[in-house]
Amino acid sequence: TGGDLIFDVLRGNRARADSLFALYTQTVKGFKMPIHHVIGNHELFGIYAESPIQPDDPDYKYGMFKKYLGDTYYSFDHKGWHFIALNSIDERNKRYIGIIDEAQKEWLRKDLESVKPGTPIVVVTHIPFVSVQHQIIPPRNPIPPAPNENWISNRNEILNMFKGHNLRLVLQGHLHWVEDIKVENTRFITNPRLPRRAPER
């Protein structure tokens, strides 16, 4: 999955959040294939300023996702390919931002050390590494300086970690539109969660 699995728990209503996660986990039990979950911004529990949930609550931010769906970043191998699911979201000043944090960077470094040379790699992330959306559709409001909620602010540092590896595909979401970008040997495919009405001019 690519994140935004439920809508949503940012404002911290615990009963509603539990019911949404429970509904999602019950629903996906009907699939006959393994499902690997990626966290999206809408799964961050209680981070908004209006939320009554405090940061020391065990369900805060990633806690509820972990309780229902497991780790927020991990890797696995399938049919000769190495898959890496990343958590591309953190919280600053009661808002979410796109970033890969320090602990995850260290984990990723070690994970890549274990990958045999030439192995094709797929990365799955919610917030994009690469997109041309704002070159095609100018935002209504100025994009805030990085880190912001539109892309992974330390993307160049993370992508540089794949130099010398066979990164073939990055699956990303968040932006509610479709794009397929090839940069050297890597395809960056963005897939929408739901249709979004075109902005008014």
mmCIF file of C-alpha atoms in Angstrom, residues 2-197:
data_model
loop_
_atom_site.group_PDB
_atom_site.id
_atom_site.type_symbol
_atom_site.label_atom_id
_atom_site.label_comp_id
_atom_site.label_asym_id
_atom_site.label_seq_id
_atom_site.Cartn_x
_atom_site.Cartn_y
_atom_site.Cartn_z
ATOM 1 C CA GLY A 2 1.094 3.592 -0.425
ATOM 2 C CA GLY A 3 -0.295 5.315 2.657
ATOM 3 C CA ASP A 4 -3.437 7.316 3.401
ATOM 4 C CA LEU A 5 -5.159 4.055 4.244
ATOM 5 C CA ILE A 6 -7.763 5.772 6.449
ATOM 6 C CA PHE A 7 -9.231 9.261 6.616
ATOM 7 C CA ASP A 8 -8.082 10.355 9.102
ATOM 8 C CA VAL A 9 -6.683 10.447 12.667
ATOM 9 C CA LEU A 10 -4.658 13.662 12.703
ATOM 10 C CA ARG A 11 -7.070 15.418 15.077
ATOM 11 C CA GLY A 12 -6.892 12.736 17.716
ATOM 12 C CA ASN A 13 -10.418 11.428 18.273
ATOM 13 C CA ARG A 14 -9.355 8.091 19.805
ATOM 14 C CA ALA A 15 -12.636 6.227 19.407
ATOM 15 C CA ARG A 16 -12.972 7.250 15.764
ATOM 16 C CA ALA A 17 -9.301 6.499 15.080
ATOM 17 C CA ASP A 18 -9.559 3.023 16.578
ATOM 18 C CA SER A 19 -12.696 2.330 14.558
ATOM 19 C CA LEU A 20 -11.036 3.431 11.300
ATOM 20 C CA PHE A 21 -7.918 1.314 11.837
ATOM 21 C CA ALA A 22 -10.061 -1.640 12.920
ATOM 22 C CA LEU A 23 -12.257 -1.289 9.827
ATOM 23 C CA TYR A 24 -9.230 -1.113 7.540
ATOM 24 C CA THR A 25 -7.488 -4.136 9.069
ATOM 25 C CA GLN A 26 -10.704 -6.151 8.927
ATOM 26 C CA THR A 27 -11.295 -5.165 5.300
ATOM 27 C CA VAL A 28 -7.853 -6.153 4.022
ATOM 28 C CA LYS A 29 -8.168 -9.607 5.580
ATOM 29 C CA GLY A 30 -10.298 -10.394 2.551
ATOM 30 C CA PHE A 31 -7.337 -10.155 0.176
ATOM 31 C CA LYS A 32 -5.689 -13.430 -0.805
ATOM 32 C CA MET A 33 -2.158 -12.014 -1.199
ATOM 33 C CA PRO A 34 0.298 -10.614 1.370
ATOM 34 C CA ILE A 35 -0.122 -6.892 2.057
ATOM 35 C CA HIS A 36 2.756 -4.627 3.065
ATOM 36 C CA HIS A 37 1.631 -1.333 4.551
ATOM 37 C CA VAL A 38 3.205 2.118 4.141
ATOM 38 C CA ILE A 39 2.252 4.981 6.442
ATOM 39 C CA GLY A 40 0.697 8.147 5.029
ATOM 40 C CA ASN A 41 0.111 11.502 6.683
ATOM 41 C CA HIS A 42 -3.515 10.643 7.452
ATOM 42 C CA GLU A 43 -2.373 7.784 9.712
ATOM 43 C CA LEU A 44 -0.436 10.073 12.103
ATOM 44 C CA PHE A 45 -2.478 10.020 15.293
ATOM 45 C CA GLY A 46 -3.244 13.211 17.146
ATOM 46 C CA ILE A 47 -0.467 15.486 15.888
ATOM 47 C CA TYR A 48 -2.583 18.520 14.960
ATOM 48 C CA ALA A 49 -2.787 21.463 17.362
ATOM 49 C CA GLU A 50 -6.508 20.917 18.006
ATOM 50 C CA SER A 51 -5.882 17.328 19.120
ATOM 51 C CA PRO A 52 -6.194 16.538 22.850
ATOM 52 C CA ILE A 53 -3.602 13.746 22.493
ATOM 53 C CA GLN A 54 -0.251 14.509 24.123
ATOM 54 C CA PRO A 55 3.135 13.475 22.687
ATOM 55 C CA ASP A 56 3.761 11.087 25.601
ATOM 56 C CA ASP A 57 0.655 9.061 24.696
ATOM 57 C CA PRO A 58 1.787 5.642 23.342
ATOM 58 C CA ASP A 59 -0.569 5.988 20.353
ATOM 59 C CA TYR A 60 0.707 9.480 19.429
ATOM 60 C CA LYS A 61 2.000 10.006 15.893
ATOM 61 C CA TYR A 62 3.137 6.537 14.739
ATOM 62 C CA GLY A 63 1.884 4.587 17.754
ATOM 63 C CA MET A 64 -1.589 3.726 16.534
ATOM 64 C CA PHE A 65 -0.323 2.701 13.081
ATOM 65 C CA LYS A 66 2.249 0.396 14.721
ATOM 66 C CA LYS A 67 -0.388 -1.113 17.006
ATOM 67 C CA TYR A 68 -2.596 -2.114 14.086
ATOM 68 C CA LEU A 69 -0.245 -2.484 11.109
ATOM 69 C CA GLY A 70 3.344 -2.915 12.334
ATOM 70 C CA ASP A 71 6.600 -1.096 11.646
ATOM 71 C CA THR A 72 6.582 2.189 9.741
ATOM 72 C CA TYR A 73 9.696 1.217 7.764
ATOM 73 C CA TYR A 74 11.111 -2.176 6.820
ATOM 74 C CA SER A 75 12.335 -4.226 3.872
ATOM 75 C CA PHE A 76 11.737 -7.647 2.367
ATOM 76 C CA ASP A 77 12.803 -9.707 -0.645
ATOM 77 C CA HIS A 78 10.469 -11.175 -3.250
ATOM 78 C CA LYS A 79 11.381 -13.111 -6.417
ATOM 79 C CA GLY A 80 14.873 -11.631 -6.593
ATOM 80 C CA TRP A 81 13.823 -8.037 -5.915
ATOM 81 C CA HIS A 82 14.513 -6.074 -2.729
ATOM 82 C CA PHE A 83 11.602 -3.942 -1.500
ATOM 83 C CA ILE A 84 12.073 -1.044 0.926
ATOM 84 C CA ALA A 85 9.074 0.587 2.604
ATOM 85 C CA LEU A 86 9.964 4.007 3.997
ATOM 86 C CA ASN A 87 8.285 6.290 6.506
ATOM 87 C CA SER A 88 8.527 9.661 4.770
ATOM 88 C CA ILE A 89 6.606 11.657 7.381
ATOM 89 C CA ASP A 90 7.478 13.370 10.649
ATOM 90 C CA GLU A 91 5.935 16.127 12.745
ATOM 91 C CA ARG A 92 7.178 19.660 13.360
ATOM 92 C CA ASN A 93 5.215 22.342 15.190
ATOM 93 C CA LYS A 94 1.997 20.300 15.120
ATOM 94 C CA ARG A 95 2.080 19.784 11.336
ATOM 95 C CA TYR A 96 3.399 16.917 9.256
ATOM 96 C CA ILE A 97 6.430 17.275 7.006
ATOM 97 C CA GLY A 98 8.146 15.094 4.427
ATOM 98 C CA ILE A 99 11.495 13.823 5.716
ATOM 99 C CA ILE A 100 13.431 10.620 6.415
ATOM 100 C CA ASP A 101 14.608 10.890 10.028
ATOM 101 C CA GLU A 102 18.066 10.090 11.382
ATOM 102 C CA ALA A 103 17.227 6.691 12.875
ATOM 103 C CA GLN A 104 15.668 5.570 9.608
ATOM 104 C CA LYS A 105 18.649 6.822 7.590
ATOM 105 C CA GLU A 106 20.980 4.684 9.710
ATOM 106 C CA TRP A 107 18.674 1.685 9.293
ATOM 107 C CA LEU A 108 18.556 2.263 5.518
ATOM 108 C CA ARG A 109 22.343 2.450 5.307
ATOM 109 C CA LYS A 110 22.658 -0.929 7.037
ATOM 110 C CA ASP A 111 19.864 -2.432 4.964
ATOM 111 C CA LEU A 112 21.546 -1.428 1.714
ATOM 112 C CA GLU A 113 24.833 -2.921 2.895
ATOM 113 C CA SER A 114 23.081 -6.301 2.990
ATOM 114 C CA VAL A 115 21.784 -6.061 -0.608
ATOM 115 C CA LYS A 116 23.833 -7.986 -3.156
ATOM 116 C CA PRO A 117 25.222 -5.849 -6.007
ATOM 117 C CA GLY A 118 22.911 -5.692 -9.000
ATOM 118 C CA THR A 119 19.789 -6.670 -7.081
ATOM 119 C CA PRO A 120 16.836 -4.639 -8.400
ATOM 120 C CA ILE A 121 15.379 -2.416 -5.673
ATOM 121 C CA VAL A 122 11.884 -0.967 -5.270
ATOM 122 C CA VAL A 123 11.258 1.849 -2.770
ATOM 123 C CA VAL A 124 7.734 2.620 -1.585
ATOM 124 C CA THR A 125 7.065 5.983 0.061
ATOM 125 C CA HIS A 126 4.000 8.104 0.653
ATOM 126 C CA ILE A 127 5.428 11.601 0.221
ATOM 127 C CA PRO A 128 7.304 11.852 -3.101
ATOM 128 C CA PHE A 129 11.008 12.063 -3.759
ATOM 129 C CA VAL A 130 10.546 13.465 -7.273
ATOM 130 C CA SER A 131 7.577 15.276 -8.818
ATOM 131 C CA VAL A 132 6.860 17.961 -11.399
ATOM 132 C CA GLN A 133 3.385 18.752 -10.090
ATOM 133 C CA HIS A 134 4.131 22.323 -9.044
ATOM 134 C CA GLN A 135 5.789 23.034 -12.377
ATOM 135 C CA ILE A 136 2.574 22.031 -14.158
ATOM 136 C CA ILE A 137 -0.041 23.248 -11.677
ATOM 137 C CA PRO A 138 1.174 26.264 -9.694
ATOM 138 C CA PRO A 139 0.048 26.050 -6.062
ATOM 139 C CA ARG A 140 -2.617 28.477 -4.853
ATOM 140 C CA ASN A 141 -0.364 29.566 -2.000
ATOM 141 C CA PRO A 142 3.422 29.857 -1.932
ATOM 142 C CA ILE A 143 5.095 26.579 -0.974
ATOM 143 C CA PRO A 144 6.695 26.989 2.449
ATOM 144 C CA PRO A 145 10.448 26.490 2.691
ATOM 145 C CA ALA A 146 11.688 22.953 3.308
ATOM 146 C CA PRO A 147 10.925 20.939 5.244
ATOM 147 C CA ASN A 148 7.312 21.067 4.086
ATOM 148 C CA GLU A 149 4.464 18.666 3.393
ATOM 149 C CA ASN A 150 4.917 18.423 -0.393
ATOM 150 C CA TRP A 151 8.105 16.390 -0.787
ATOM 151 C CA ILE A 152 10.868 14.667 1.155
ATOM 152 C CA SER A 153 13.109 17.555 2.151
ATOM 153 C CA ASN A 154 16.296 15.452 2.452
ATOM 154 C CA ARG A 155 15.530 13.533 -0.736
ATOM 155 C CA ASN A 156 18.915 14.159 -2.365
ATOM 156 C CA GLU A 157 20.750 12.756 0.644
ATOM 157 C CA ILE A 158 18.528 9.665 0.667
ATOM 158 C CA LEU A 159 18.709 9.081 -3.095
ATOM 159 C CA ASN A 160 22.505 9.409 -2.944
ATOM 160 C CA MET A 161 22.522 6.437 -0.572
ATOM 161 C CA PHE A 162 21.391 4.303 -3.528
ATOM 162 C CA LYS A 163 24.407 5.162 -5.684
ATOM 163 C CA GLY A 164 26.086 1.917 -6.659
ATOM 164 C CA HIS A 165 22.792 0.060 -6.207
ATOM 165 C CA ASN A 166 20.198 -0.920 -8.799
ATOM 166 C CA LEU A 167 17.292 1.328 -7.749
ATOM 167 C CA ARG A 168 14.754 0.548 -10.455
ATOM 168 C CA LEU A 169 11.467 1.878 -9.135
ATOM 169 C CA VAL A 170 10.117 4.364 -6.587
ATOM 170 C CA LEU A 171 6.381 4.143 -5.887
ATOM 171 C CA GLN A 172 5.010 7.309 -4.284
ATOM 172 C CA GLY A 173 1.689 9.028 -3.620
ATOM 173 C CA HIS A 174 0.318 11.963 -1.592
ATOM 174 C CA LEU A 175 -0.130 14.451 -4.437
ATOM 175 C CA HIS A 176 -3.438 13.150 -5.840
ATOM 176 C CA TRP A 177 -2.279 12.940 -9.407
ATOM 177 C CA VAL A 178 -0.541 10.549 -11.776
ATOM 178 C CA GLU A 179 2.999 10.883 -13.089
ATOM 179 C CA ASP A 180 5.677 8.570 -14.425
ATOM 180 C CA ILE A 181 9.164 10.124 -14.412
ATOM 181 C CA LYS A 182 12.333 8.356 -15.481
ATOM 182 C CA VAL A 183 15.600 9.672 -14.057
ATOM 183 C CA GLU A 184 18.533 7.711 -15.458
ATOM 184 C CA ASN A 185 17.754 4.084 -14.528
ATOM 185 C CA THR A 186 14.995 4.811 -11.980
ATOM 186 C CA ARG A 187 11.266 5.289 -12.572
ATOM 187 C CA PHE A 188 9.351 7.477 -10.110
ATOM 188 C CA ILE A 189 5.648 6.663 -10.348
ATOM 189 C CA THR A 190 3.106 8.753 -8.445
ATOM 190 C CA ASN A 191 -0.359 7.299 -8.008
ATOM 191 C CA PRO A 192 -3.362 9.219 -6.681
ATOM 192 C CA ARG A 193 -5.373 8.169 -3.634
ATOM 193 C CA LEU A 194 -8.593 9.854 -4.718
ATOM 194 C CA PRO A 195 -9.566 12.084 -7.647
ATOM 195 C CA ARG A 196 -8.970 15.741 -6.964
ATOM 196 C CA ARG A 197 -10.799 18.539 -8.723
#
